[in-house]
Coordinates of C-alpha atoms in Angstrom, one line a residue:
M659 CA 31.4 -0.7 -58.1
H660 CA 32.3 -3.5 -55.7
R661 CA 31.6 -2.2 -52.2
D662 CA 35.2 -3.0 -51.1
L663 CA 36.9 -1.3 -54.0
P664 CA 36.9 2.5 -53.2
G665 CA 39.4 2.2 -50.3
R666 CA 41.9 0.6 -52.7
L667 CA 41.0 2.6 -55.8
I668 CA 40.7 6.2 -54.5
D669 CA 43.5 7.8 -52.5
E670 CA 42.9 10.7 -50.1
H671 CA 44.0 13.4 -52.6
T672 CA 41.7 12.1 -55.4
L673 CA 38.8 11.7 -53.0
G674 CA 39.2 15.4 -52.0
R675 CA 39.1 16.4 -55.6
L676 CA 35.9 14.4 -56.3
T677 CA 34.0 15.7 -53.3
A678 CA 35.1 19.3 -54.2
L679 CA 33.9 18.9 -57.8
A680 CA 30.5 17.3 -57.2
D681 CA 27.8 16.6 -54.5
L682 CA 29.2 13.2 -53.9
D683 CA 28.8 11.0 -50.8
P684 CA 32.0 8.9 -50.3
G685 CA 30.1 6.5 -48.2
L686 CA 27.5 5.6 -50.9
V687 CA 28.9 2.7 -52.8
V688 CA 26.4 0.8 -54.9
D689 CA 26.7 -2.7 -56.4
D690 CA 23.0 -3.3 -56.8
F691 CA 20.7 -0.7 -58.4
T692 CA 17.5 -2.2 -57.0
T693 CA 18.1 -1.3 -53.4
P694 CA 16.3 1.7 -51.8
E695 CA 19.5 3.6 -51.3
A696 CA 20.4 3.1 -54.9
A697 CA 17.0 4.3 -56.1
A698 CA 17.2 7.4 -54.0
A699 CA 20.7 8.2 -55.4
L700 CA 19.7 7.5 -59.0
A701 CA 16.7 9.8 -58.8
G702 CA 19.0 12.9 -58.7
A703 CA 22.2 11.6 -60.2
E704 CA 23.6 13.5 -63.2
V705 CA 26.9 11.5 -63.3
I706 CA 27.8 8.0 -62.2
I707 CA 31.4 7.2 -61.3
S708 CA 31.8 3.5 -61.9
S709 CA 34.4 0.8 -61.7
W710 CA 34.7 -2.9 -61.5
G711 CA 31.5 -4.5 -60.3
C712 CA 29.1 -1.9 -61.7
P713 CA 25.7 -3.6 -62.5
P714 CA 24.3 -3.1 -66.1
L715 CA 22.8 0.3 -66.7
D716 CA 19.7 -1.1 -68.5
E717 CA 16.4 0.6 -69.4
T718 CA 15.0 0.0 -65.9
V719 CA 18.0 1.6 -64.2
L720 CA 17.9 4.6 -66.7
A721 CA 14.2 5.1 -66.1
A722 CA 15.0 5.5 -62.4
A723 CA 17.7 8.1 -63.3
P724 CA 16.0 10.8 -65.3
R725 CA 18.8 13.3 -64.8
L726 CA 21.7 11.0 -65.7
R727 CA 23.8 12.4 -68.5
A728 CA 27.3 10.8 -68.1
V729 CA 29.1 7.8 -66.8
I730 CA 32.8 8.2 -65.8
H731 CA 34.4 4.7 -65.6
A732 CA 37.4 4.4 -63.3
A733 CA 38.5 1.2 -65.0
G734 CA 39.0 -0.2 -68.5
S735 CA 36.2 -1.9 -70.5
V736 CA 32.7 -0.5 -70.2
K737 CA 31.0 -3.5 -71.9
H738 CA 29.9 -5.0 -68.7
H739 CA 27.6 -2.1 -67.7
I740 CA 27.1 0.3 -70.6
T741 CA 24.1 -1.1 -72.5
D742 CA 22.4 -0.1 -75.8
A743 CA 19.9 1.8 -73.7
C744 CA 22.7 4.1 -72.6
W745 CA 23.7 4.9 -76.2
Q746 CA 20.1 5.4 -77.2
R747 CA 19.6 7.8 -74.4
G748 CA 22.7 9.7 -75.4
I749 CA 24.6 9.1 -72.2
Q750 CA 28.1 10.4 -72.5
V751 CA 30.7 7.8 -71.4
T752 CA 34.4 8.0 -70.6
S753 CA 36.8 5.3 -69.5
A754 CA 40.2 5.1 -67.8
A755 CA 41.2 2.4 -70.2
W756 CA 44.1 4.5 -71.3
A757 CA 45.4 4.6 -67.7
N758 CA 44.9 0.9 -67.2
A759 CA 46.8 0.3 -70.5
L760 CA 50.0 1.7 -69.1
P761 CA 50.9 -1.0 -66.6
V762 CA 49.8 -3.7 -69.1
A763 CA 52.2 -2.2 -71.6
E764 CA 55.0 -2.0 -69.0
Y765 CA 54.5 -5.6 -68.0
T766 CA 54.5 -6.7 -71.6
V767 CA 57.7 -4.8 -72.5
A768 CA 59.5 -6.3 -69.4
T769 CA 58.5 -9.8 -70.5
V770 CA 59.5 -9.2 -74.2
L771 CA 63.0 -8.0 -73.2
A772 CA 63.4 -10.9 -70.8
A773 CA 62.2 -13.5 -73.3
N774 CA 64.7 -12.4 -75.9
K775 CA 67.4 -12.8 -73.3
Q776 CA 66.1 -16.4 -72.8
L777 CA 65.7 -15.7 -69.1
L778 CA 63.6 -18.8 -68.4
R779 CA 65.9 -21.2 -70.2
I780 CA 69.1 -19.8 -68.8
R781 CA 67.6 -19.8 -65.3
E782 CA 66.8 -23.5 -65.6
D783 CA 70.2 -24.3 -67.1
Y784 CA 72.0 -22.4 -64.3
R785 CA 69.9 -24.3 -61.7
D786 CA 71.0 -27.6 -63.2
R787 CA 74.7 -26.8 -63.6
R788 CA 75.5 -24.7 -60.5
A789 CA 79.1 -24.5 -61.8
P790 CA 81.3 -22.3 -64.0
Y791 CA 80.1 -22.5 -67.7
D792 CA 80.7 -20.7 -71.0
W793 CA 77.4 -18.9 -71.2
Q794 CA 78.5 -16.7 -74.1
R795 CA 79.2 -19.8 -76.2
A796 CA 76.1 -21.7 -75.1
Y797 CA 73.7 -18.8 -75.7
A798 CA 75.5 -17.0 -78.6
G799 CA 72.2 -16.3 -80.4
V800 CA 70.2 -14.7 -77.6
G801 CA 69.7 -11.0 -76.9
N802 CA 67.4 -8.2 -78.0
Y803 CA 69.5 -6.6 -80.8
H804 CA 67.5 -6.9 -84.0
R805 CA 65.1 -9.5 -82.6
T806 CA 61.7 -9.5 -84.2
V807 CA 58.7 -8.8 -82.0
G808 CA 55.2 -9.2 -83.4
I809 CA 52.3 -7.2 -81.9
V810 CA 48.8 -8.5 -82.5
G811 CA 46.4 -5.6 -82.3
A812 CA 47.0 -1.8 -82.4
S813 CA 44.8 -1.3 -79.3
R814 CA 45.7 1.3 -76.7
I815 CA 47.9 -1.2 -75.1
G816 CA 49.4 -2.5 -78.4
R817 CA 50.2 1.1 -79.4
R818 CA 51.8 1.8 -76.1
V819 CA 53.9 -1.4 -76.3
L820 CA 55.1 -0.3 -79.7
D821 CA 56.0 3.1 -78.3
L822 CA 58.0 1.6 -75.4
L823 CA 59.7 -1.0 -77.5
R824 CA 60.9 1.5 -80.2
P825 CA 64.2 2.5 -78.5
H826 CA 65.4 -1.1 -78.1
D827 CA 66.8 -1.9 -81.6
L828 CA 64.1 -4.4 -82.3
D829 CA 62.4 -5.2 -85.6
L830 CA 58.7 -4.6 -84.9
L831 CA 55.8 -6.2 -86.8
L832 CA 52.1 -5.3 -86.4
H833 CA 48.9 -7.1 -87.4
D834 CA 45.6 -5.3 -87.1
P835 CA 42.8 -5.5 -89.7
Y836 CA 41.9 -1.8 -89.1
V837 CA 45.5 -0.5 -89.6
D838 CA 47.0 0.1 -93.0
A839 CA 50.7 0.0 -93.9
A840 CA 51.1 3.7 -93.6
E841 CA 49.7 3.9 -90.1
A842 CA 51.7 0.8 -89.0
A843 CA 54.8 2.7 -90.2
R844 CA 53.9 5.7 -88.2
L845 CA 53.6 3.5 -85.2
G846 CA 57.2 2.3 -85.8
A847 CA 56.2 -1.2 -87.2
R848 CA 55.8 -3.0 -90.4
G849 CA 52.2 -4.1 -91.1
V850 CA 51.9 -7.8 -92.0
G851 CA 49.4 -10.6 -92.1
L852 CA 48.9 -12.7 -88.9
D853 CA 50.5 -15.8 -90.4
E854 CA 53.6 -13.9 -91.5
L855 CA 53.8 -12.3 -88.0
C856 CA 53.7 -15.6 -86.2
A857 CA 56.3 -17.2 -88.5
A858 CA 58.7 -14.3 -88.4
S859 CA 58.6 -13.3 -84.8
D860 CA 60.8 -14.3 -81.9
V861 CA 58.1 -13.0 -79.5
V862 CA 54.4 -12.7 -80.4
S863 CA 52.5 -10.4 -78.0
I864 CA 48.6 -10.3 -78.1
H865 CA 46.8 -7.1 -77.6
A866 CA 43.5 -7.6 -79.6
P867 CA 40.0 -7.4 -78.0
Q868 CA 37.9 -10.3 -77.1
L869 CA 35.3 -10.5 -79.8
A870 CA 33.4 -13.3 -81.6
D871 CA 35.9 -13.2 -84.5
T872 CA 39.0 -13.2 -82.3
L873 CA 38.1 -16.5 -80.6
H874 CA 41.2 -18.7 -80.9
L875 CA 42.8 -16.1 -83.1
I876 CA 46.1 -17.8 -82.3
D877 CA 45.1 -21.4 -83.1
G878 CA 47.1 -24.6 -83.4
R879 CA 48.1 -23.9 -87.0
R880 CA 49.5 -20.4 -86.1
L881 CA 51.3 -21.8 -83.1
A882 CA 52.9 -24.3 -85.3
L883 CA 54.1 -21.5 -87.5
M884 CA 56.1 -20.0 -84.7
R885 CA 59.8 -20.5 -84.6
D886 CA 61.3 -23.1 -82.2
G887 CA 62.2 -21.3 -79.0
A888 CA 59.8 -18.4 -79.7
T889 CA 57.7 -16.9 -76.9
L890 CA 54.0 -16.2 -76.8
V891 CA 52.9 -13.3 -74.5
N892 CA 49.2 -13.0 -73.7
T893 CA 48.0 -10.1 -71.5
A894 CA 44.7 -9.7 -73.4
R895 CA 42.2 -12.5 -72.9
G896 CA 42.7 -16.3 -72.7
S897 CA 40.1 -17.0 -75.3
L898 CA 42.2 -15.5 -78.0
V899 CA 44.5 -18.5 -77.9
D900 CA 43.6 -22.2 -78.4
Q901 CA 44.9 -23.1 -75.0
D902 CA 44.9 -26.9 -75.5
A903 CA 47.1 -26.4 -78.6
L904 CA 49.3 -24.1 -76.7
V905 CA 49.7 -26.5 -73.8
R906 CA 50.8 -29.2 -76.2
E907 CA 53.5 -26.9 -77.6
L908 CA 54.7 -25.8 -74.2
V909 CA 54.8 -29.4 -72.8
S910 CA 57.0 -30.3 -75.8
G911 CA 59.3 -27.5 -74.9
R912 CA 59.2 -26.1 -78.4
L913 CA 57.8 -22.7 -77.3
D914 CA 57.9 -20.5 -74.3
A915 CA 55.0 -18.4 -72.9
V916 CA 54.1 -15.5 -70.6
L917 CA 50.4 -15.9 -69.7
D918 CA 48.6 -13.4 -67.6
V919 CA 45.2 -14.6 -68.8
T920 CA 43.9 -18.2 -69.3
V921 CA 40.7 -20.1 -69.7
P922 CA 39.4 -20.3 -67.1
E923 CA 41.0 -17.4 -65.3
V924 CA 41.9 -19.6 -62.4
L925 CA 43.2 -22.8 -63.9
P926 CA 42.5 -26.3 -62.4
A927 CA 45.0 -27.3 -59.8
D928 CA 46.3 -30.1 -62.1
S929 CA 47.1 -27.8 -65.0
P930 CA 50.6 -28.3 -66.3
L931 CA 51.0 -24.6 -66.8
Y932 CA 51.7 -24.1 -63.1
A933 CA 54.8 -26.2 -63.2
L934 CA 56.3 -25.9 -66.7
P935 CA 59.8 -24.2 -66.5
N936 CA 59.2 -22.5 -69.8
V937 CA 56.0 -20.7 -68.7
V938 CA 55.5 -17.5 -66.7
L939 CA 52.0 -17.7 -65.3
T940 CA 50.4 -14.8 -63.5
P941 CA 46.8 -14.3 -62.3
H942 CA 45.6 -11.4 -64.5
I943 CA 47.8 -8.8 -62.8
A944 CA 49.4 -7.0 -65.7
G945 CA 46.7 -4.3 -65.5
S946 CA 46.4 -1.9 -62.6
L947 CA 47.5 -3.4 -59.3
G948 CA 48.0 -1.9 -55.9
R949 CA 49.1 1.8 -56.2
E950 CA 48.4 1.7 -60.0
L951 CA 44.7 1.7 -59.2
H952 CA 45.1 5.3 -58.0
R953 CA 45.9 6.4 -61.5
M954 CA 42.5 5.3 -62.8
A955 CA 40.7 7.2 -60.0
A956 CA 42.8 10.3 -60.7
A957 CA 41.8 9.9 -64.4
A958 CA 38.1 9.8 -63.4
A959 CA 38.6 13.0 -61.3
D960 CA 40.2 14.7 -64.3
E961 CA 37.1 13.8 -66.5
L962 CA 34.7 14.9 -63.8
A963 CA 36.6 18.3 -63.7
R964 CA 36.0 18.6 -67.5
W965 CA 32.4 17.7 -67.1
T966 CA 31.7 20.3 -64.4
A967 CA 33.5 22.9 -66.5
G968 CA 31.4 22.2 -69.5
R969 CA 34.2 20.7 -71.5
P970 CA 34.2 17.5 -73.5
F971 CA 35.7 14.3 -72.1
A972 CA 39.4 13.8 -73.0
H973 CA 38.9 10.0 -73.3
P974 CA 35.3 9.4 -74.6
V975 CA 33.9 6.0 -75.4
R976 CA 31.8 6.1 -78.5
A977 CA 29.0 3.8 -79.5
E978 CA 30.4 3.3 -83.0
D979 CA 33.6 1.9 -81.6
A980 CA 32.0 -0.4 -79.1
H981 CA 31.9 -3.4 -81.5
R982 CA 35.6 -3.6 -82.0
T983 CA 37.0 -2.6 -78.6
A984 CA 37.7 -4.5 -75.5

C-alpha cells in the first residue's frame, strides 16, 4: 500500500489484532515489489494485506512469493493489483469493498433526501430574498413523500442504498441487467429499463461499475429524458456519464447534480461545475474518509482471523465475478 497510509488506515486496536494473528512487521510497508526489503518479505509471505497503492501482483511478483496463498485487501476494488496470474495460481482474495460501500451509501441517501427537498434551489432563493416569504406556496411540490428514486446498478452500494431508502416512503426503481423483476422486488424496488428509469425518476443515482460497456451509460439522450428539476447523483465513476452533455444540462439550469466523481478526477480550474448553484461537487470523498478508514482495516483483521483459523473468507472476491464488478 502507499507508505503513508497505515497510520491513517489502521488504528491501535486493529494493529494489535493483526500482530497477534500473524508474524507481521508493522514497520514494513511496501509500495514497490522490486526492492530488496520487498523481495525478502515476499519469499516467506503466506498472506499479503493490501490497500490503496499496492503494485500489481503479476507473474514476476508471484514467482518471488512461492508460499503466498491469500491477499486480504483493506480497501474496495482489487482490479488494480489482482492479476490473471493470481487467479491462475489459485490465490484466495478478499476485499473490504462491503465496508467501503457503507459510507458511500450513507452519502448517497443524504443527498437523495436533500435533493427531493430542493435544498440547493431553496438555498439560492433564500439567499436572494433575505425576507419573509411564503415557502409553502412557492415549493408546494417538493418533499420526499412518494418521490421516485432510480437506482442504476444493484452493486453492494446500490443494494445498501435501496435498503437505507426503504423506510422513507419513496417509490424505488432499479435498473441492472443482471437482476430480474423478482430479485428487484425482493430489494424493495421495481425493475425497469434504463430509459424508463431516467424518464420517471426525480433522482437518478448511479452505482454501476466502470466497465467498457458502461462508458457514458448516462449519455446526452438519457439526460434529456430526465424530468425538469430532476437530480443526477454520481458516486460511482465519472466515465459513466457523458460529462459534456451533463454540463450543458446543468448550465441551462434544467437539472441538478451531486457529483463526487468527474473526468478528470480533479477538474480544470475553469470548469463551470465549481461555481454552478445547482451542483454539489465533492472530491471523491463519499467512500471511506477519516475515521471510516478504520472500518476497512478492522474488516481485514476479521478476514485474517478467519484465515488463521482455517475458515473461508466472509467476503471473497471470485475470478468469475471480476469482469462485472468495480
